[in-house]
Short mmCIF file of C-alpha atoms in Angstrom, two decimals:
data_model
loop_
_atom_site.label_atom_id
_atom_site.label_comp_id
_atom_site.label_asym_id
_atom_site.label_seq_id
_atom_site.Cartn_x
_atom_site.Cartn_y
_atom_site.Cartn_z
CA MET A 1 38.15 15.00 44.73
CA ASN A 2 38.63 12.10 42.28
CA LEU A 3 34.87 11.67 42.04
CA LEU A 4 34.42 15.36 41.21
CA ARG A 5 37.04 15.10 38.47
CA ARG A 6 35.27 12.05 37.01
CA VAL A 7 31.93 13.85 37.07
CA GLU A 8 33.44 16.92 35.38
CA ALA A 9 35.13 14.78 32.72
CA THR A 10 31.93 12.91 32.08
CA ARG A 11 30.00 16.19 31.88
CA LYS A 12 32.32 17.37 29.08
CA VAL A 13 31.86 14.14 27.14
CA VAL A 14 28.10 14.28 27.50
CA ALA A 15 28.03 17.93 26.52
CA SER A 16 30.11 17.23 23.40
CA ARG A 17 27.64 14.58 22.27
CA SER A 18 24.61 16.88 22.79
CA PRO A 19 22.26 14.03 23.54
CA THR A 20 19.41 16.17 24.82
CA SER A 21 18.84 18.70 22.09
CA PHE A 22 15.29 20.06 21.96
CA VAL A 23 13.50 20.39 18.64
CA GLN A 24 10.33 22.15 17.58
CA THR A 25 7.12 20.34 18.43
CA LEU A 26 5.85 18.32 15.47
CA PRO A 27 2.18 17.75 14.69
CA GLN A 28 1.14 14.16 15.16
CA GLN A 29 0.60 13.55 11.45
CA GLN A 30 4.23 14.46 10.75
CA TYR A 31 5.65 11.65 12.86
CA HIS A 32 6.39 9.73 9.68
CA LYS A 33 9.21 10.53 7.32
CA GLN A 34 8.55 13.56 5.11
CA GLU A 35 6.59 12.53 2.04
CA THR A 36 7.38 13.50 -1.53
CA PRO A 37 5.10 13.36 -4.56
CA ALA A 38 5.10 10.21 -6.68
CA GLU A 39 8.14 10.27 -8.93
CA GLU A 40 6.94 9.40 -12.44
CA GLY A 41 4.32 7.04 -11.03
CA ASN A 42 6.79 4.84 -9.11
CA ILE A 43 5.51 4.42 -5.55
CA THR A 44 7.55 3.03 -2.64
CA ARG A 45 7.17 3.42 1.11
CA GLN A 46 9.24 6.61 0.88
CA ASN A 47 6.48 8.47 -1.00
CA PHE A 48 3.48 6.22 -0.39
CA TRP A 49 1.51 8.25 2.15
CA GLY A 50 1.75 11.41 0.09
CA SER A 51 0.82 9.54 -3.09
CA LEU A 52 -2.14 7.78 -1.48
CA GLU A 53 -4.19 10.98 -1.34
CA SER A 54 -3.51 11.82 -4.99
CA PHE A 55 -4.43 8.25 -5.94
CA LYS A 56 -7.77 8.58 -4.13
CA ALA A 57 -8.43 11.91 -5.83
CA HIS A 58 -7.76 10.48 -9.29
CA LEU A 59 -9.80 7.40 -8.44
CA ARG A 60 -12.87 9.48 -7.61
CA SER A 61 -13.03 10.82 -11.18
CA ALA A 62 -11.97 7.58 -12.89
CA ASP A 63 -14.34 5.63 -15.14
CA PHE A 64 -12.42 2.36 -14.79
CA VAL A 65 -9.21 0.92 -13.35
CA GLY A 66 -6.71 -1.23 -15.26
CA PHE A 67 -4.58 -3.52 -13.11
CA ASP A 68 -1.67 -5.92 -13.28
CA LEU A 69 0.69 -7.72 -10.86
CA GLU A 70 4.29 -8.89 -11.02
CA LEU A 71 4.87 -12.09 -9.07
CA SER A 72 7.72 -14.17 -7.67
CA GLY A 73 6.51 -17.23 -9.56
CA VAL A 74 3.70 -18.55 -11.76
CA HIS A 75 4.46 -22.23 -12.27
CA SER A 76 3.74 -24.88 -9.66
CA VAL A 77 1.54 -27.95 -9.47
CA PRO A 78 -0.51 -28.54 -6.31
CA THR A 79 -0.16 -31.86 -4.56
CA PHE A 80 -2.91 -34.40 -5.03
CA ASP A 81 -5.57 -34.21 -2.34
CA PRO A 82 -7.69 -37.38 -2.25
CA SER A 83 -10.25 -35.63 -0.05
CA CYS A 84 -11.27 -33.37 -2.94
CA SER A 85 -14.38 -34.74 -4.61
CA ASP A 86 -14.37 -32.23 -7.47
CA LEU A 87 -11.06 -33.09 -9.14
CA GLY A 88 -12.90 -34.19 -12.26
CA SER A 89 -14.27 -30.68 -12.93
CA PRO A 90 -11.95 -28.62 -15.17
CA LEU A 91 -13.15 -25.41 -13.53
CA HIS A 92 -12.48 -26.65 -10.01
CA HIS A 93 -9.14 -28.03 -11.11
CA SER A 94 -8.19 -24.62 -12.55
CA TYR A 95 -9.25 -22.82 -9.38
CA ARG A 96 -7.35 -25.29 -7.23
CA ARG A 97 -4.24 -24.50 -9.22
CA ILE A 98 -4.52 -20.70 -9.03
CA LYS A 99 -5.27 -20.99 -5.31
CA HIS A 100 -2.07 -22.99 -4.89
CA LEU A 101 -0.06 -20.42 -6.89
CA ALA A 102 -1.50 -17.44 -4.99
CA GLU A 103 -0.77 -19.04 -1.62
CA LYS A 104 2.76 -20.12 -2.57
CA PHE A 105 4.20 -17.10 -4.37
CA THR A 106 4.55 -13.42 -3.51
CA VAL A 107 3.48 -10.14 -5.09
CA PHE A 108 6.42 -7.83 -5.85
CA GLN A 109 4.67 -5.09 -7.79
CA VAL A 110 1.09 -3.91 -8.29
CA GLY A 111 -0.03 -1.61 -11.08
CA PHE A 112 -3.27 0.37 -11.06
CA ALA A 113 -3.95 2.63 -14.03
CA LEU A 114 -6.86 5.03 -13.55
CA PHE A 115 -8.71 6.10 -16.72
CA HIS A 116 -11.06 9.05 -17.01
CA LEU A 117 -13.03 9.83 -20.19
CA ASP A 118 -12.91 13.51 -21.08
CA PRO A 119 -16.16 14.01 -23.03
CA VAL A 120 -15.21 17.49 -24.22
CA CYS A 121 -12.03 16.42 -26.00
CA ASN A 122 -13.20 12.83 -26.56
CA ARG A 123 -10.05 11.37 -25.04
CA PHE A 124 -9.02 9.27 -22.08
CA LEU A 125 -6.82 10.68 -19.32
CA ALA A 126 -4.59 8.03 -17.74
CA TYR A 127 -2.91 7.97 -14.32
CA PRO A 128 -0.74 4.83 -14.13
CA TYR A 129 0.56 4.04 -10.63
CA ASN A 130 3.33 1.49 -10.14
CA PHE A 131 3.52 0.22 -6.53
CA TYR A 132 6.44 -1.75 -5.11
CA VAL A 133 5.18 -3.95 -2.26
CA PHE A 134 6.93 -6.23 0.20
CA PRO A 135 5.49 -8.33 3.07
CA ARG A 136 7.74 -7.09 5.85
CA ASN A 137 6.93 -7.54 9.55
CA ASP A 138 6.48 -4.00 10.87
CA LEU A 139 4.63 -4.88 14.07
CA HIS A 140 6.77 -7.66 15.61
CA LEU A 141 3.74 -9.04 17.41
CA GLY A 142 4.20 -12.73 16.82
CA LEU A 143 2.11 -12.92 13.66
CA PRO A 144 3.03 -15.86 11.42
CA ALA A 145 6.20 -15.02 9.53
CA THR A 146 5.83 -14.51 5.79
CA SER A 147 8.04 -16.86 3.81
CA LEU A 148 9.06 -16.00 0.27
CA SER A 149 8.83 -18.68 -2.40
CA CYS A 150 10.44 -17.70 -5.66
CA GLU A 151 10.74 -19.36 -9.03
CA ALA A 152 14.23 -19.04 -10.50
CA SER A 153 12.96 -18.47 -14.03
CA ALA A 154 10.53 -15.79 -12.79
CA LEU A 155 13.32 -13.86 -11.02
CA GLU A 156 15.53 -14.19 -14.07
CA PHE A 157 12.73 -12.92 -16.28
CA LEU A 158 11.99 -9.92 -14.06
CA ALA A 159 15.69 -9.07 -13.87
CA SER A 160 15.93 -9.18 -17.67
CA HIS A 161 13.18 -6.55 -17.79
CA GLY A 162 14.96 -4.24 -15.35
CA PHE A 163 13.09 -5.09 -12.16
CA ASP A 164 14.75 -3.41 -9.15
CA PHE A 165 14.86 -6.10 -6.46
CA ASN A 166 16.80 -3.89 -4.04
CA LEU A 167 14.12 -1.20 -4.24
CA CYS A 168 11.41 -3.79 -3.70
CA ILE A 169 13.00 -5.34 -0.61
CA GLN A 170 14.30 -2.14 0.99
CA ASP A 171 11.47 0.24 0.14
CA GLY A 172 8.54 -1.92 -0.89
CA ILE A 173 5.30 -0.86 0.80
CA SER A 174 4.18 -3.05 3.68
CA TYR A 175 0.73 -4.58 3.72
CA LEU A 176 -1.67 -6.61 5.82
CA SER A 177 -4.80 -8.33 4.62
CA LYS A 178 -8.07 -7.50 6.35
CA THR A 179 -7.87 -10.78 8.22
CA GLN A 180 -4.30 -10.08 9.35
CA GLU A 181 -5.28 -6.58 10.49
CA VAL A 182 -7.95 -7.99 12.81
CA GLU A 183 -5.40 -10.40 14.30
CA ALA A 184 -2.80 -7.64 14.67
CA ARG A 185 -5.19 -5.30 16.47
CA ALA A 186 -6.01 -7.99 19.01
CA LEU A 187 -2.31 -8.62 19.66
CA LEU A 188 -1.43 -4.94 19.72
CA VAL A 189 -3.89 -4.14 22.50
CA ASN A 190 -1.95 -6.43 24.82
CA GLU A 191 1.40 -5.21 23.55
CA LEU A 192 0.66 -1.53 24.18
CA SER A 193 -1.12 -1.84 27.53
CA PRO A 194 -0.96 0.19 29.62
CA PHE A 195 1.58 2.48 27.91
CA ARG A 196 4.35 2.10 25.35
CA LEU A 197 7.25 3.40 27.46
CA ASN A 198 6.44 1.31 30.53
CA THR A 199 8.62 -1.45 29.10
CA CYS A 200 11.58 0.32 30.73
CA ASN A 201 12.61 -0.84 34.20
CA CYS A 202 11.98 2.48 35.92
CA SER A 203 12.29 1.15 39.46
CA ARG A 204 16.05 0.77 39.29
CA THR A 205 18.46 3.37 40.69
CA ILE A 206 21.03 5.35 38.72
CA ASN A 207 24.57 4.55 39.84
CA ASN A 208 26.68 5.06 36.74
CA THR A 209 28.45 8.44 36.78
CA SER A 210 27.68 9.29 33.17
CA ASP A 211 24.03 8.37 33.73
CA ILE A 212 23.90 10.62 36.80
CA VAL A 213 25.29 13.55 34.82
CA PHE A 214 22.97 12.86 31.91
CA ALA A 215 19.90 12.62 34.16
CA GLU A 216 20.77 15.81 36.06
CA LYS A 217 21.35 17.80 32.89
CA LEU A 218 18.10 16.51 31.48
CA ARG A 219 16.20 17.34 34.69
CA ALA A 220 17.56 20.90 34.71
CA ASN A 221 16.60 21.53 31.09
CA ILE A 222 13.09 20.12 31.51
CA GLU A 223 12.66 22.12 34.71
CA LYS A 224 13.37 25.38 32.87
CA TRP A 225 10.67 24.58 30.34
CA HIS A 226 8.25 23.30 32.99
CA ASN A 227 8.69 26.33 35.27
CA SER A 228 8.15 28.69 32.35
CA ILE A 229 4.82 27.05 31.63
CA CYS A 230 3.67 27.12 35.24
CA ALA A 231 4.74 30.76 35.63
CA CYS A 232 2.43 31.88 32.84
CA SER A 233 -0.72 31.34 34.88
CA PRO A 234 -1.08 30.24 38.53
CA GLY A 235 -4.33 28.38 37.82
CA LEU A 236 -2.96 26.46 34.84
CA ARG A 237 -5.50 28.24 32.64
CA PHE A 238 -3.30 29.50 29.85
CA PRO A 239 -4.46 32.04 27.26
CA GLY A 240 -2.52 32.61 24.07
CA ARG A 241 -0.96 30.37 21.46
CA GLU A 242 0.38 26.83 21.74
CA LEU A 243 3.92 26.59 23.03
CA ALA A 244 6.56 25.41 20.57
CA ALA A 245 9.25 24.42 23.03
CA ASN A 246 12.78 24.93 21.81
CA PHE A 247 15.83 24.40 23.98
CA LEU A 248 17.80 27.27 22.45
CA ALA A 249 14.97 29.73 23.07
CA LEU A 250 14.47 28.49 26.62
CA SER A 251 18.15 28.80 27.45
CA LYS A 252 17.94 32.49 26.49
CA GLY A 253 14.78 33.02 28.51
CA GLN A 254 12.59 33.43 25.41
CA ILE A 255 9.19 31.96 26.24
CA LYS A 256 6.29 32.02 23.79
CA ASP A 257 2.62 32.29 24.65
CA PHE A 258 0.61 29.10 24.59
CA GLU A 259 -2.66 27.54 25.64
CA VAL A 260 -3.88 24.29 27.10
CA PRO A 261 -7.35 23.40 25.82
CA SER A 262 -9.69 21.20 27.81
CA TYR A 263 -8.41 17.91 26.41
CA GLY A 264 -6.55 16.62 23.36
CA ILE A 265 -2.96 15.64 22.69
CA ASN A 266 -2.30 17.79 19.64
CA GLN A 267 -3.21 21.03 21.43
CA CYS A 268 -1.13 20.46 24.57
CA PRO A 269 2.23 22.13 25.24
CA SER A 270 4.95 19.64 24.40
CA PHE A 271 8.59 19.22 23.50
CA THR A 272 10.62 16.53 21.78
CA LEU A 273 13.88 14.96 22.92
CA GLN A 274 16.25 13.46 20.39
CA LEU A 275 18.09 10.65 22.17
CA GLU A 276 20.80 8.31 21.00
CA ASN A 277 19.57 4.93 22.18
CA HIS A 278 16.96 3.01 24.14
CA HIS A 279 18.98 3.36 27.36
CA GLN A 280 18.69 7.14 27.21
CA VAL A 281 14.97 6.79 26.54
CA CYS A 282 14.62 4.86 29.80
CA LEU A 283 16.67 7.44 31.68
CA ALA A 284 14.49 10.24 30.33
CA GLN A 285 11.35 8.44 31.41
CA MET A 286 12.78 7.86 34.89
CA VAL A 287 13.60 11.56 35.29
CA VAL A 288 10.12 12.63 34.17
CA GLU A 289 8.27 10.12 36.34
CA LYS A 290 10.31 11.11 39.41
CA HIS A 291 10.34 14.91 39.07
CA PHE A 292 7.49 15.88 36.72
CA LYS A 293 4.24 14.12 37.54
CA ASP A 294 2.26 16.24 35.08
CA LEU A 295 4.22 15.22 31.95
CA VAL A 296 3.21 12.33 29.71
CA PRO A 297 5.99 10.72 27.65
CA ALA A 298 5.39 9.09 24.25
CA ILE A 299 7.95 7.47 22.00
CA ARG A 300 7.47 7.79 18.28
CA SER A 301 6.19 4.61 16.68
CA ASP A 302 8.88 4.65 13.98
CA CYS A 303 11.81 5.33 16.31
CA GLY A 304 13.23 1.87 15.82
CA SER A 305 13.86 2.40 12.11
CA GLY A 306 16.69 4.90 12.54
CA SER A 307 19.75 5.52 14.66
CA SER A 308 18.10 8.13 16.93
CA HIS A 309 15.10 7.89 19.26
CA ASP A 310 12.59 10.70 19.57
CA VAL A 311 10.51 11.01 22.75
CA LYS A 312 7.76 13.58 23.01
CA PHE A 313 6.54 14.92 26.38
CA PHE A 314 3.06 16.41 26.80
CA PHE A 315 1.99 18.71 29.62
CA ALA A 316 -1.21 17.81 31.52
CA LYS A 317 -3.10 20.44 33.50
CA SER A 318 -4.76 17.96 35.89
CA LYS A 319 -4.78 14.34 36.99
CA GLU A 320 -7.87 13.70 34.87
CA HIS A 321 -6.22 15.36 31.90
CA LEU A 322 -3.11 13.22 32.38
CA ASP A 323 -5.11 9.98 32.46
CA PHE A 324 -7.06 11.03 29.40
CA MET A 325 -3.88 11.81 27.45
CA LYS A 326 -2.31 8.47 28.35
CA HIS A 327 -5.39 6.71 27.02
CA GLU A 328 -5.40 8.86 23.89
CA LEU A 329 -1.71 8.21 23.26
CA GLU A 330 -2.25 4.50 23.70
CA GLN A 331 -5.05 4.52 21.15
CA ASP A 332 -3.09 6.74 18.78
CA CYS A 333 0.00 4.55 19.05
CA GLU A 334 -2.10 1.54 18.13
CA GLN A 335 -3.65 3.33 15.16
CA THR A 336 -0.30 4.64 13.91
CA SER A 337 1.37 1.24 14.13
CA ILE A 338 -1.53 -0.51 12.43
CA LYS A 339 -1.77 2.14 9.72
CA LYS A 340 1.90 1.74 8.87
CA ALA A 341 1.59 -2.05 8.72
CA VAL A 342 -1.62 -2.06 6.66
CA GLY A 343 0.12 0.20 4.15
CA PHE A 344 -0.69 -0.73 0.56
CA ARG A 345 -3.96 -2.37 1.59
CA TYR A 346 -5.44 1.13 1.80
CA VAL A 347 -5.10 1.36 -1.99
CA VAL A 348 -7.13 -1.81 -2.42
CA ASP A 349 -9.64 -0.56 0.14
CA ALA A 350 -10.08 2.65 -1.85
CA ILE A 351 -10.82 0.70 -5.03
CA VAL A 352 -13.27 -1.57 -3.21
CA SER A 353 -15.07 1.46 -1.76
CA SER A 354 -15.20 3.22 -5.13
CA GLN A 355 -16.92 0.24 -6.83
CA LYS A 356 -15.13 1.26 -10.05
CA PRO A 357 -14.91 -1.35 -12.84
CA LEU A 358 -11.71 -3.38 -12.61
CA ILE A 359 -10.08 -4.26 -15.95
CA GLY A 360 -7.48 -7.01 -16.25
CA HIS A 361 -6.04 -9.23 -18.98
CA ASN A 362 -6.13 -12.96 -18.28
CA CYS A 363 -6.43 -11.86 -14.68
CA ALA A 364 -7.76 -14.84 -12.71
CA LEU A 365 -4.39 -15.44 -11.04
CA ASP A 366 -3.92 -11.73 -10.30
CA LEU A 367 -7.34 -11.57 -8.66
CA ALA A 368 -6.52 -14.63 -6.58
CA HIS A 369 -3.36 -12.89 -5.34
CA ILE A 370 -5.28 -9.69 -4.55
CA HIS A 371 -7.81 -11.72 -2.58
CA SER A 372 -5.17 -13.74 -0.73
CA LYS A 373 -2.72 -10.92 0.05
CA PHE A 374 -5.05 -7.97 0.72
CA LEU A 375 -8.49 -9.31 1.61
CA SER A 376 -8.63 -12.73 3.24
CA PRO A 377 -7.43 -16.31 2.72
CA LEU A 378 -8.75 -17.91 -0.44
CA PRO A 379 -11.81 -20.12 0.12
CA SER A 380 -11.69 -23.81 -0.70
CA HIS A 381 -14.33 -23.79 -3.42
CA VAL A 382 -14.56 -21.80 -6.62
CA GLU A 383 -18.17 -20.77 -5.92
CA GLU A 384 -17.09 -19.09 -2.67
CA PHE A 385 -14.18 -17.42 -4.46
CA ALA A 386 -16.52 -15.98 -7.10
CA ALA A 387 -18.97 -14.67 -4.50
CA SER A 388 -16.20 -13.10 -2.41
CA LEU A 389 -14.67 -11.37 -5.43
CA LEU A 390 -18.00 -9.89 -6.50
CA SER A 391 -18.72 -8.64 -2.99
CA ASN A 392 -15.57 -6.52 -3.25
CA PHE A 393 -15.36 -5.82 -6.99
CA PRO A 394 -18.85 -5.90 -8.53
CA SER A 395 -17.66 -5.11 -12.07
CA ILE A 396 -14.72 -7.08 -13.47
CA ILE A 397 -13.73 -7.27 -17.14
CA ASP A 398 -11.17 -9.78 -18.39
CA THR A 399 -10.11 -8.35 -21.76
CA LYS A 400 -8.84 -11.74 -22.90
CA CYS A 401 -12.28 -13.23 -22.28
CA LEU A 402 -13.96 -10.30 -23.97
CA MET A 403 -11.83 -10.60 -27.09
CA ARG A 404 -12.22 -14.37 -27.27
CA LEU A 405 -15.98 -14.25 -26.88
CA GLU A 406 -16.84 -11.23 -29.05
CA PRO A 407 -16.48 -12.26 -32.73
CA SER A 408 -15.96 -8.71 -33.99
CA LEU A 409 -12.80 -8.37 -31.86
CA GLN A 410 -11.01 -11.51 -32.96
CA ALA A 411 -9.28 -9.69 -35.81
CA PHE A 412 -6.90 -8.21 -33.25
CA TRP A 413 -5.27 -11.48 -32.29
CA ALA A 414 -4.05 -14.50 -34.14
CA PRO A 415 -5.10 -17.92 -32.83
CA ARG A 416 -3.20 -18.87 -29.68
CA VAL A 417 -1.40 -15.50 -29.62
CA THR A 418 -3.33 -13.41 -27.10
CA SER A 419 -0.59 -11.77 -25.06
CA LEU A 420 -1.29 -8.25 -23.85
CA ASN A 421 1.71 -6.72 -25.60
CA VAL A 422 0.74 -8.18 -28.98
CA ILE A 423 -2.83 -6.91 -28.73
CA TYR A 424 -1.70 -3.48 -27.52
CA SER A 425 0.81 -3.19 -30.37
CA ARG A 426 -1.81 -4.07 -32.97
CA MET A 427 -4.23 -1.55 -31.54
CA PHE A 428 -1.90 1.37 -30.86
CA LYS A 429 1.30 0.86 -32.87
CA SER A 430 -0.04 -0.45 -36.18
CA LYS A 431 0.53 2.18 -38.87
CA ASN A 432 -2.11 0.88 -41.26
CA MET A 433 -5.54 1.13 -39.70
CA GLY A 434 -6.95 -0.63 -42.76
CA SER A 435 -4.75 -3.72 -42.50
CA ARG A 436 -6.38 -7.11 -42.20
CA ASN A 437 -5.64 -7.11 -38.49
CA TRP A 438 -7.75 -4.00 -38.08
CA SER A 439 -10.39 -4.46 -40.75
CA LEU A 440 -13.59 -5.26 -38.90
CA THR A 441 -15.80 -4.19 -41.79
CA LYS A 442 -15.41 -3.70 -45.54
CA ASP A 443 -16.89 -0.22 -45.21
CA THR A 444 -13.85 1.94 -44.42
CA ASP A 445 -16.10 4.89 -43.54
CA LYS A 446 -17.38 2.92 -40.57
CA GLN A 447 -13.91 1.86 -39.49
CA PRO A 448 -13.39 2.90 -35.83
CA GLN A 449 -10.61 5.35 -35.14
CA ARG A 450 -7.81 4.77 -32.71
CA VAL A 451 -8.81 6.05 -29.29
CA GLN A 452 -6.76 8.91 -27.84
CA VAL A 453 -5.15 8.21 -24.47
CA ASP A 454 -3.10 10.93 -22.77
CA ILE A 455 -0.87 10.16 -19.80
CA MET A 456 -1.15 13.03 -17.36
CA ASP A 457 1.63 15.16 -15.90
CA GLY A 458 3.45 13.54 -13.01
CA PHE A 459 3.50 10.15 -14.75
CA LYS A 460 6.16 10.84 -17.35
CA ARG A 461 7.65 7.41 -16.90
CA TYR A 462 5.14 5.99 -19.37
CA GLN A 463 4.52 9.00 -21.61
CA ASP A 464 6.81 7.64 -24.29
CA THR A 465 4.87 4.51 -25.25
CA ASN A 466 7.78 3.34 -27.39
CA THR A 467 9.91 3.00 -24.27
CA ASN A 468 10.06 -0.61 -23.20
CA HIS A 469 8.52 -0.91 -19.76
CA LEU A 470 6.95 -4.27 -20.48
CA HIS A 471 6.30 -6.41 -17.42
CA GLU A 472 6.40 -3.43 -15.12
CA ALA A 473 3.06 -3.65 -13.36
CA GLY A 474 2.15 0.02 -13.82
CA TYR A 475 2.85 -0.07 -17.55
CA ASP A 476 1.05 -3.38 -18.09
CA ALA A 477 -1.95 -1.96 -16.19
CA PHE A 478 -1.81 1.06 -18.50
CA MET A 479 -1.74 -1.17 -21.60
CA THR A 480 -4.69 -3.16 -20.23
CA GLY A 481 -6.74 0.00 -19.78
CA CYS A 482 -5.82 1.22 -23.26
CA VAL A 483 -6.90 -2.09 -24.80
CA PHE A 484 -10.23 -1.87 -23.00
CA ALA A 485 -10.74 1.73 -24.14
CA GLN A 486 -10.05 0.68 -27.74
CA ILE A 487 -12.45 -2.26 -27.41
CA CYS A 488 -15.18 0.19 -26.45
CA GLN A 489 -14.25 2.26 -29.50
CA GLN A 490 -14.36 -0.79 -31.76
CA LEU A 491 -17.77 -1.81 -30.44
CA HIS A 492 -19.08 1.76 -30.82
CA VAL A 493 -20.20 1.84 -27.21
CA ASN A 494 -19.56 4.17 -24.33
CA VAL A 495 -17.52 2.73 -21.47
CA LYS A 496 -20.43 3.09 -19.08
CA ASP A 497 -22.81 1.52 -21.61
CA LEU A 498 -20.56 -1.50 -21.94
CA LEU A 499 -20.92 -2.10 -18.22
CA SER A 500 -24.65 -1.48 -18.23
CA ALA A 501 -26.96 -4.45 -17.86
CA ALA A 502 -29.11 -3.01 -20.65
CA HIS A 503 -26.31 -3.34 -23.21
CA ASP A 504 -25.77 -6.55 -25.15
CA THR A 505 -22.05 -6.63 -24.29
CA SER A 506 -22.83 -6.73 -20.57
CA LYS A 507 -23.01 -10.50 -20.94
CA PHE A 508 -19.19 -10.44 -20.90
CA LEU A 509 -19.09 -8.72 -17.50
CA ASN A 510 -17.61 -10.76 -14.62
CA LEU A 511 -16.27 -13.56 -16.80
CA LEU A 512 -12.77 -14.88 -16.11
CA ASN A 513 -10.57 -17.00 -18.32
CA MET A 514 -9.65 -20.08 -16.30
CA GLY A 515 -7.63 -21.94 -18.94
CA ARG A 516 -10.00 -24.70 -19.85
CA GLY A 517 -13.26 -22.87 -19.67
CA VAL A 518 -14.63 -19.56 -18.44
CA LEU A 519 -15.79 -18.82 -14.90
CA ASP A 520 -18.98 -16.82 -14.51
CA LEU A 521 -18.45 -14.88 -11.29
CA ASN A 522 -22.17 -14.17 -11.07
CA THR A 523 -22.95 -17.85 -10.57
CA GLY A 524 -19.61 -19.41 -9.60
CA LYS A 525 -20.11 -21.91 -12.41
CA PRO A 526 -18.82 -22.38 -15.97
CA TRP A 527 -20.22 -19.89 -18.44
CA GLU A 528 -22.93 -21.63 -20.40
CA THR A 529 -22.35 -20.84 -24.07
CA ASP A 530 -21.23 -22.41 -27.28
CA ALA A 531 -19.25 -19.33 -28.23
CA VAL A 532 -15.96 -20.78 -26.95
CA LYS A 533 -14.73 -24.04 -28.34
CA GLU A 534 -11.98 -25.74 -26.40
CA ASP A 535 -8.80 -26.41 -28.31
CA PRO A 536 -8.51 -30.21 -28.53
CA ASN A 537 -4.73 -29.90 -28.78
CA GLN A 538 -4.49 -28.06 -25.45
CA THR A 539 -3.06 -30.51 -22.93
CA SER A 540 -2.48 -28.27 -19.92
CA VAL A 541 -4.44 -25.66 -18.04
CA SER A 542 -3.27 -22.24 -19.27
CA LEU A 543 -3.92 -19.73 -16.53
CA THR A 544 -1.40 -17.19 -17.79
CA GLU A 545 -0.26 -16.32 -21.28
CA LYS A 546 3.51 -16.28 -21.16
CA GLU A 547 6.37 -15.08 -23.22
CA PRO A 548 9.54 -17.12 -22.64
CA GLN A 549 10.25 -17.50 -18.93
CA CYS A 550 7.23 -16.37 -16.98
CA ALA A 551 6.06 -13.16 -18.55
CA GLU A 552 2.56 -12.59 -17.34
CA ASP A 553 0.22 -11.04 -19.90
#
């Protein structure tokens, strides 16, 4: 009698918690959190997957891509390595330093601004994306932990410009480099074999009273759904529409038509359990494996990120079908986990695949970070670095190099003042187009006009160019693209002509400012020219133009 009272009391507690509510079957692609469009160009992991498709669409029509990064630090001196035989070369010394910086510090924000020339209206359409990124460990597979090195002055500088560190850490988009993805896939095969839910100890018996009540209630509810399916057709050959199992409908005897195609997870009858914890997940698996041999359980790959656990059960019409679905779920689980971890790398992959020109300003360090964080570890020698960059980005323009090396552009910047903001202000905020800063020729009739750049709807964050978003990667990428567009206007050349080998200005393609000297990515060697004279008063390698406290321009 006491045992019956305990069971009844436990039944009431379990019923009040409603741990086994059934929800409508979700398509596989909706396993992730619901996506929302990019809010004013700011992209986090909350809206990343929805924004990725729009980014790819805008990229397809883009003529070039401006880019910029915000980093956790930019100042550090590598330790002396006596084994290096090339320390005497300024170019190798510069590369050794940017390699050290890229390997030591972290990327917090990446900006890609996509520019499309509208020939009808003779204007540029701009789509500036501002991505928050963070190197979190989503897979928990034993990959080397990512340590964060930060420079105090860099953090202080970013904070002074309104950088949201909480947003970056909590909602920054995860990423894996291509090299890390290969390592993760190898580890994940072992982690997921033979099936995700088999980590539960299903051989144990259920002795706890509350567990007994929970398991029995669960078995009864699943049995209703299972019997309804089997009753539809004795031969398990089901015509009609796919079943959307819902506990409330089943409890009222309302059964919908459904079908079971030959194979395939997405087309199979299924239902989802919302459970409170991992213990209930194990209990559910034990019930299914004991009483329902034709059901395949699968836990959602992102179930660990919230307070509830969702387990989806698929109905198999035969032993062969069941084995096939287990294999398919295993493969899908691997792909879903990897996809989530790769994250932002898909943006870089899209740019690499597009082969669009990449436009940066004093961007050698940024490119080293992109290579290190999203492609593969940086090679030891500058020649290998140059070759690897070109294999991924065949057309790179460093606007600082271009303006230093093209005499007709030097009116835009005073000696030793080449920061991006200064150049952008002179090009787009100067009221007097005929001022000495703008006067490239005495013939005012031939004076180039200011290029028109329109920021498109959905990116209102940067539509007011007087708003100070300096040192936000998306805005700096936008300014970089605008500067390049104006350079093309000043040189009276089409953007595509500037990148053409037949045009005289193509000699500035794939040249990077390395501080003391210019790196020719085509050869991996210093650019052979007398056009650039080194400043004899320069005593240190300047890889980044800085405003006070680490502003990267």
